[in-house]
PDB file of C-alpha atoms in Angstrom:
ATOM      1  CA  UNK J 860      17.410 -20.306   4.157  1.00  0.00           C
ATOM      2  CA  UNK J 861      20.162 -17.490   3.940  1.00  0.00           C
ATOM      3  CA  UNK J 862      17.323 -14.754   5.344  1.00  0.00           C
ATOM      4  CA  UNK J 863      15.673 -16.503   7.994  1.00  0.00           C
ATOM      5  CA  UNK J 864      15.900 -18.184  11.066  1.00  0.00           C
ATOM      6  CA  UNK J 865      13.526 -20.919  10.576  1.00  0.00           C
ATOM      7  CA  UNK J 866      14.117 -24.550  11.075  1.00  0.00           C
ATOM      8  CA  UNK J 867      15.031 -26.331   7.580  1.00  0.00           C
ATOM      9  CA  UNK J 868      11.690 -28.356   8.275  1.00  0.00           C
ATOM     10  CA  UNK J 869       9.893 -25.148   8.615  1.00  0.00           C
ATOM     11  CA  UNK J 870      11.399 -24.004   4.676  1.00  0.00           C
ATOM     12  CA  UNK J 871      10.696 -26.890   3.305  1.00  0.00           C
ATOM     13  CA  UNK J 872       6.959 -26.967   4.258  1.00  0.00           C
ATOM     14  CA  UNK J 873       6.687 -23.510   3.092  1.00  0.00           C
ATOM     15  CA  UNK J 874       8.385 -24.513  -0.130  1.00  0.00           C
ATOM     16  CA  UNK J 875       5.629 -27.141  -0.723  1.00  0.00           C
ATOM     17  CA  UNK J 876       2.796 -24.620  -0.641  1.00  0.00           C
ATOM     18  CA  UNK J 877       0.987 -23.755  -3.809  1.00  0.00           C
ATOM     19  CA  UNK J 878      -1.936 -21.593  -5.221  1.00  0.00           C
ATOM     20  CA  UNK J 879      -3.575 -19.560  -2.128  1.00  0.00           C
ATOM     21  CA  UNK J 880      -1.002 -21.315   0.468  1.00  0.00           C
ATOM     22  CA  UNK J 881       1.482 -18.879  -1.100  1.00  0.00           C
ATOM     23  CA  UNK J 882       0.122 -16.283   1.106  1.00  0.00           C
ATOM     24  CA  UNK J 883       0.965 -17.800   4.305  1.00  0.00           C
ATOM     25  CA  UNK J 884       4.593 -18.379   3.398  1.00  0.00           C
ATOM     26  CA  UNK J 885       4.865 -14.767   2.141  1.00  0.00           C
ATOM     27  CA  UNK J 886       3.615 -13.242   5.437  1.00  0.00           C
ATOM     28  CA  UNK J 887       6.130 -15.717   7.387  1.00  0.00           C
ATOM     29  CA  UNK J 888       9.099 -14.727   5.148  1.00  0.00           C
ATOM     30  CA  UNK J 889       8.123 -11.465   5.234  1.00  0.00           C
ATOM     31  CA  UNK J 890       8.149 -11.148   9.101  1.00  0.00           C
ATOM     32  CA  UNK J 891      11.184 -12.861   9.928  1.00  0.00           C
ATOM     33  CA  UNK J 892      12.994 -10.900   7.474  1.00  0.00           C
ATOM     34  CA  UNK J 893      11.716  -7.801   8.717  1.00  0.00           C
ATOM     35  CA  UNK J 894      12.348  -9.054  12.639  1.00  0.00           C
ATOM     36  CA  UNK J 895      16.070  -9.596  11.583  1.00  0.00           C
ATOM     37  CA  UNK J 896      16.462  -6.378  10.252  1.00  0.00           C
ATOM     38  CA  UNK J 897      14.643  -4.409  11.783  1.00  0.00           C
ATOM     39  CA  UNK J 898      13.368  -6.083  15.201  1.00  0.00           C
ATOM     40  CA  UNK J 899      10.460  -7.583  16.630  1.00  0.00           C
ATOM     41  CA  UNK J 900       8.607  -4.625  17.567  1.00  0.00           C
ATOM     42  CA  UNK J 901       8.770  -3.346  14.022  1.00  0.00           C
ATOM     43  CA  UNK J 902       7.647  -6.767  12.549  1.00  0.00           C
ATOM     44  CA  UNK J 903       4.788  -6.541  14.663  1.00  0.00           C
ATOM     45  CA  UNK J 904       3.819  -3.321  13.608  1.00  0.00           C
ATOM     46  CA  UNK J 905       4.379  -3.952   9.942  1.00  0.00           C
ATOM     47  CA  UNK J 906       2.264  -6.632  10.311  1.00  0.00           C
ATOM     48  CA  UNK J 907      -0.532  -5.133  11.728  1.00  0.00           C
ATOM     49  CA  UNK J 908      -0.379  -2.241   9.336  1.00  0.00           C
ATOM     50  CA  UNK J 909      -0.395  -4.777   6.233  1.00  0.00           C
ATOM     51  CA  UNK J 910      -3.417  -6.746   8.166  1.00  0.00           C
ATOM     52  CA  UNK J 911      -5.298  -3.869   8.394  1.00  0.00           C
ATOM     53  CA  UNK J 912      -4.379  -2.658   4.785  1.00  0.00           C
ATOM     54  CA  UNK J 913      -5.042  -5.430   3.027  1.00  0.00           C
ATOM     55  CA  UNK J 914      -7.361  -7.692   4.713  1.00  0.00           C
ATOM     56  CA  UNK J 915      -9.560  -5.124   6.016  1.00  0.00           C
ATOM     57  CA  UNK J 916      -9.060  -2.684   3.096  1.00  0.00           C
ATOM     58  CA  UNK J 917      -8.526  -0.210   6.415  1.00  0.00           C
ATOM     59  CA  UNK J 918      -5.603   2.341   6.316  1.00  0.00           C
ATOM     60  CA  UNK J 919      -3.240   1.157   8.828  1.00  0.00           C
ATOM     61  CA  UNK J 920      -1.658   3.337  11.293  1.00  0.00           C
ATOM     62  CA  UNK J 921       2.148   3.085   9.808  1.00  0.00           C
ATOM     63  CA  UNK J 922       1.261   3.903   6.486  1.00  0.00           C
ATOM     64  CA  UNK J 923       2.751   7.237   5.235  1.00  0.00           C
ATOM     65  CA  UNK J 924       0.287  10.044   5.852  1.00  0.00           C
ATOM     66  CA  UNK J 925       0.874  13.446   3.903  1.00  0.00           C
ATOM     67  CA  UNK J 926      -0.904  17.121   4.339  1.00  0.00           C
ATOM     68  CA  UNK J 927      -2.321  18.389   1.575  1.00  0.00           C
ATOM     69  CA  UNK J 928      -3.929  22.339   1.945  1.00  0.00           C
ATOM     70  CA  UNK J 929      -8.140  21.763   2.078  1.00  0.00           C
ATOM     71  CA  UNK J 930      -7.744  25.223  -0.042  1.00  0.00           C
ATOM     72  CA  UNK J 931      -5.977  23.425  -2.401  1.00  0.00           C
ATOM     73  CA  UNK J 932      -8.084  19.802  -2.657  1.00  0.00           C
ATOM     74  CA  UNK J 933     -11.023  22.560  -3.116  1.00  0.00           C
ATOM     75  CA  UNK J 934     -10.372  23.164  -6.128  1.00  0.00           C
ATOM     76  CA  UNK J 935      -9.518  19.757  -7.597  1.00  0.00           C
ATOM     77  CA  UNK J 936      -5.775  18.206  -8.227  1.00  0.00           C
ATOM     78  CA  UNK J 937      -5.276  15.791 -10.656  1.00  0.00           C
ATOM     79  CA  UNK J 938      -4.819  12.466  -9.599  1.00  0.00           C
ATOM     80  CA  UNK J 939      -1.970  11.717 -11.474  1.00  0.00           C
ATOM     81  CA  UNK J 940       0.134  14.819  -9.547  1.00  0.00           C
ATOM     82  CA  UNK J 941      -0.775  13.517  -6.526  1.00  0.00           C
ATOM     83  CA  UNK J 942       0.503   9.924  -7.134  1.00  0.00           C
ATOM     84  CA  UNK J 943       3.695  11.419  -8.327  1.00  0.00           C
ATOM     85  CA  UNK J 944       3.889  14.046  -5.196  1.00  0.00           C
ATOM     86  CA  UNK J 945       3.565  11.291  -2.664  1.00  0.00           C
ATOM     87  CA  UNK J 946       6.049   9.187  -4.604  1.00  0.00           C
ATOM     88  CA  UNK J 947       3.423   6.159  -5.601  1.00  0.00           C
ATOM     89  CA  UNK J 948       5.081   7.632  -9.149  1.00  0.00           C
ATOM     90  CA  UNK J 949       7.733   8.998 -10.457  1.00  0.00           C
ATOM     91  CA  UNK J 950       6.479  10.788 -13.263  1.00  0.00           C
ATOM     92  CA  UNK J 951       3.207  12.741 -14.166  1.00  0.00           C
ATOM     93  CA  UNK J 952       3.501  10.322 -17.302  1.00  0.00           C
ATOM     94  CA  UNK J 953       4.531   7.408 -15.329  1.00  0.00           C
ATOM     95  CA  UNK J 954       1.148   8.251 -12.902  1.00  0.00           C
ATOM     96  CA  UNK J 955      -0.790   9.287 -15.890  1.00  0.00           C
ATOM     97  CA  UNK J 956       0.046   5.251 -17.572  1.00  0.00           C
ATOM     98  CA  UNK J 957      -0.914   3.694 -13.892  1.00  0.00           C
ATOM     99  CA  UNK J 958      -4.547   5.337 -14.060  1.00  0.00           C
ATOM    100  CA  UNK J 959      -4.589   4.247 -17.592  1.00  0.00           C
ATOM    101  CA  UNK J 960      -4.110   0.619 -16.949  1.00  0.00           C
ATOM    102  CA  UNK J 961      -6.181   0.511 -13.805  1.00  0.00           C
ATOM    103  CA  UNK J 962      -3.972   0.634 -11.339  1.00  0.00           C
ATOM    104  CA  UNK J 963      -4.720   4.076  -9.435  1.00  0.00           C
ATOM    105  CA  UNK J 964      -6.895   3.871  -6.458  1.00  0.00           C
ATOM    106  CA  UNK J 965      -8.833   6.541  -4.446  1.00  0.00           C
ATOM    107  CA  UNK J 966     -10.119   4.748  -1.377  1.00  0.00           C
ATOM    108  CA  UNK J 967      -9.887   1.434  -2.669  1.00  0.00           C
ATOM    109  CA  UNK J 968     -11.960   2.406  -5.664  1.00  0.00           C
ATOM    110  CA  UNK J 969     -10.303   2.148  -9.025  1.00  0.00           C
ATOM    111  CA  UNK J 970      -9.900   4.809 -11.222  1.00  0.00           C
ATOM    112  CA  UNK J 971      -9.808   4.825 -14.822  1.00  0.00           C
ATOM    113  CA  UNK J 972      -9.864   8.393 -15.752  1.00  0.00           C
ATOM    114  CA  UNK J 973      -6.835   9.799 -16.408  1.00  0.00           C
ATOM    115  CA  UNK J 974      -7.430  13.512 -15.730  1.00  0.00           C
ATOM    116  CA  UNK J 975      -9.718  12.915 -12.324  1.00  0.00           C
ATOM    117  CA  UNK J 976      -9.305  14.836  -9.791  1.00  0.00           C
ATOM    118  CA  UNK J 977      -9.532  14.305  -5.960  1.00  0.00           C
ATOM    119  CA  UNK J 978     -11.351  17.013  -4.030  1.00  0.00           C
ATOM    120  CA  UNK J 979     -13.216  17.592  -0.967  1.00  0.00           C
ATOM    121  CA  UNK J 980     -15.413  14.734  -1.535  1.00  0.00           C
ATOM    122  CA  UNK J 981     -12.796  12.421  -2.219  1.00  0.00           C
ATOM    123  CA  UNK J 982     -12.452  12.985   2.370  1.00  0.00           C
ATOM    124  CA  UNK J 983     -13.848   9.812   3.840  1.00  0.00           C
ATOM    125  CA  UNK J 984     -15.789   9.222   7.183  1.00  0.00           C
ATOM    126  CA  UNK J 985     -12.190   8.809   8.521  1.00  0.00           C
ATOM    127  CA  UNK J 986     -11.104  11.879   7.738  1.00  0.00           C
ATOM    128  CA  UNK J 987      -8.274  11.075   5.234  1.00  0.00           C
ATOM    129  CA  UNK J 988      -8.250  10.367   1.133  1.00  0.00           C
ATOM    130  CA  UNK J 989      -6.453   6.927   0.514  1.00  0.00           C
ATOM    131  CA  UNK J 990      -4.213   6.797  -2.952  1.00  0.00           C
ATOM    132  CA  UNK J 991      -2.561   3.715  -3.994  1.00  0.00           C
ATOM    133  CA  UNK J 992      -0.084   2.987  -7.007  1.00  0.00           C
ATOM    134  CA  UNK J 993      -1.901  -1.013  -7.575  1.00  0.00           C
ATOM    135  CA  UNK J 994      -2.989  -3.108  -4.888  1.00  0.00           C
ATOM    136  CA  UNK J 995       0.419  -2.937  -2.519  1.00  0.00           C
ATOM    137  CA  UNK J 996       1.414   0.585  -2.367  1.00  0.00           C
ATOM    138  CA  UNK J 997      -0.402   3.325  -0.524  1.00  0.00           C
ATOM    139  CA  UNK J 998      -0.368   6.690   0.867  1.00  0.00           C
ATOM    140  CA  UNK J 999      -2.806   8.639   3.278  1.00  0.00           C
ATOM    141  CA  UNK J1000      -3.600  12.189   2.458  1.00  0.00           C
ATOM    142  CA  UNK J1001      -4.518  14.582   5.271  1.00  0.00           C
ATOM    143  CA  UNK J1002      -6.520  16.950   4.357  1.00  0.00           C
ATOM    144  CA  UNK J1003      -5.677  20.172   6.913  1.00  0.00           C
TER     145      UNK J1003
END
């Protein structure tokens, strides 16, 4: 009520919603919040970045994107420095616990070993390695 503009009718439908409905009210709250602080262009383009993220599994076009050397990625980095260079953690032990428990991603695929490393082959047929810290936060690497 306080962070919106929507009609009281509108908030209390959303309030009713339960199990999967919870979605749609997140995405609504979610992009009137973001329209009121930061306008309607950005809404729209955090919403199309977050559709393509995590409906299509895509990397959206507003996600951070970071170099990393080819010379470097040649030789293998451990996972867990990356997620803590691109500030999905910030620890090496925090990163180290997130692959641990299942929660650090390489192109959408989980990874449970804690010293893997992403090389060369980790480069998908877009070009770019995908990390994410859990199912909500990501990061594009570009390898150059």
């Amino acid at each position: 009520r306080l962070f919106t503009e929507l009609p009281l009718d509108e908030i209390a439908r959303l309030e009713r919603l339960e199990n999967s409905e919870i979605n749609e009210a997140k995405i609504i709250l979610a992009n009137e919040a973001t329209t009121m602080c930061h306008g309607t262009a950005a809404a729209k383009a955090a919403a199309e970045t977050a559709r393509q993220t995590f409906q299509e599994g895509g990397a959206g076009k507003d996600l951070p994107r970071i170099d990393v050397t080819r010379a470097r990625l040649l030789d293998g980095v451990p996972l867990y420095e990356l997620l803590r260079e691109t500030g999905l953690a910030k620890s090496n032990g925090e990163a180290r616990r997130l692959i641990k428990g299942g929660g650090g991603r390489v192109n959408d695929s989980v990874v449970n070993e804690e010293l893997a490393a992403i090389t060369l082959s980790d480069v998908n047929d877009e070009g770019i390695i995908k990390l994410s810290a859990g199912r909500k936060r990501h990061v594009i690497l570009i390898p150059s």
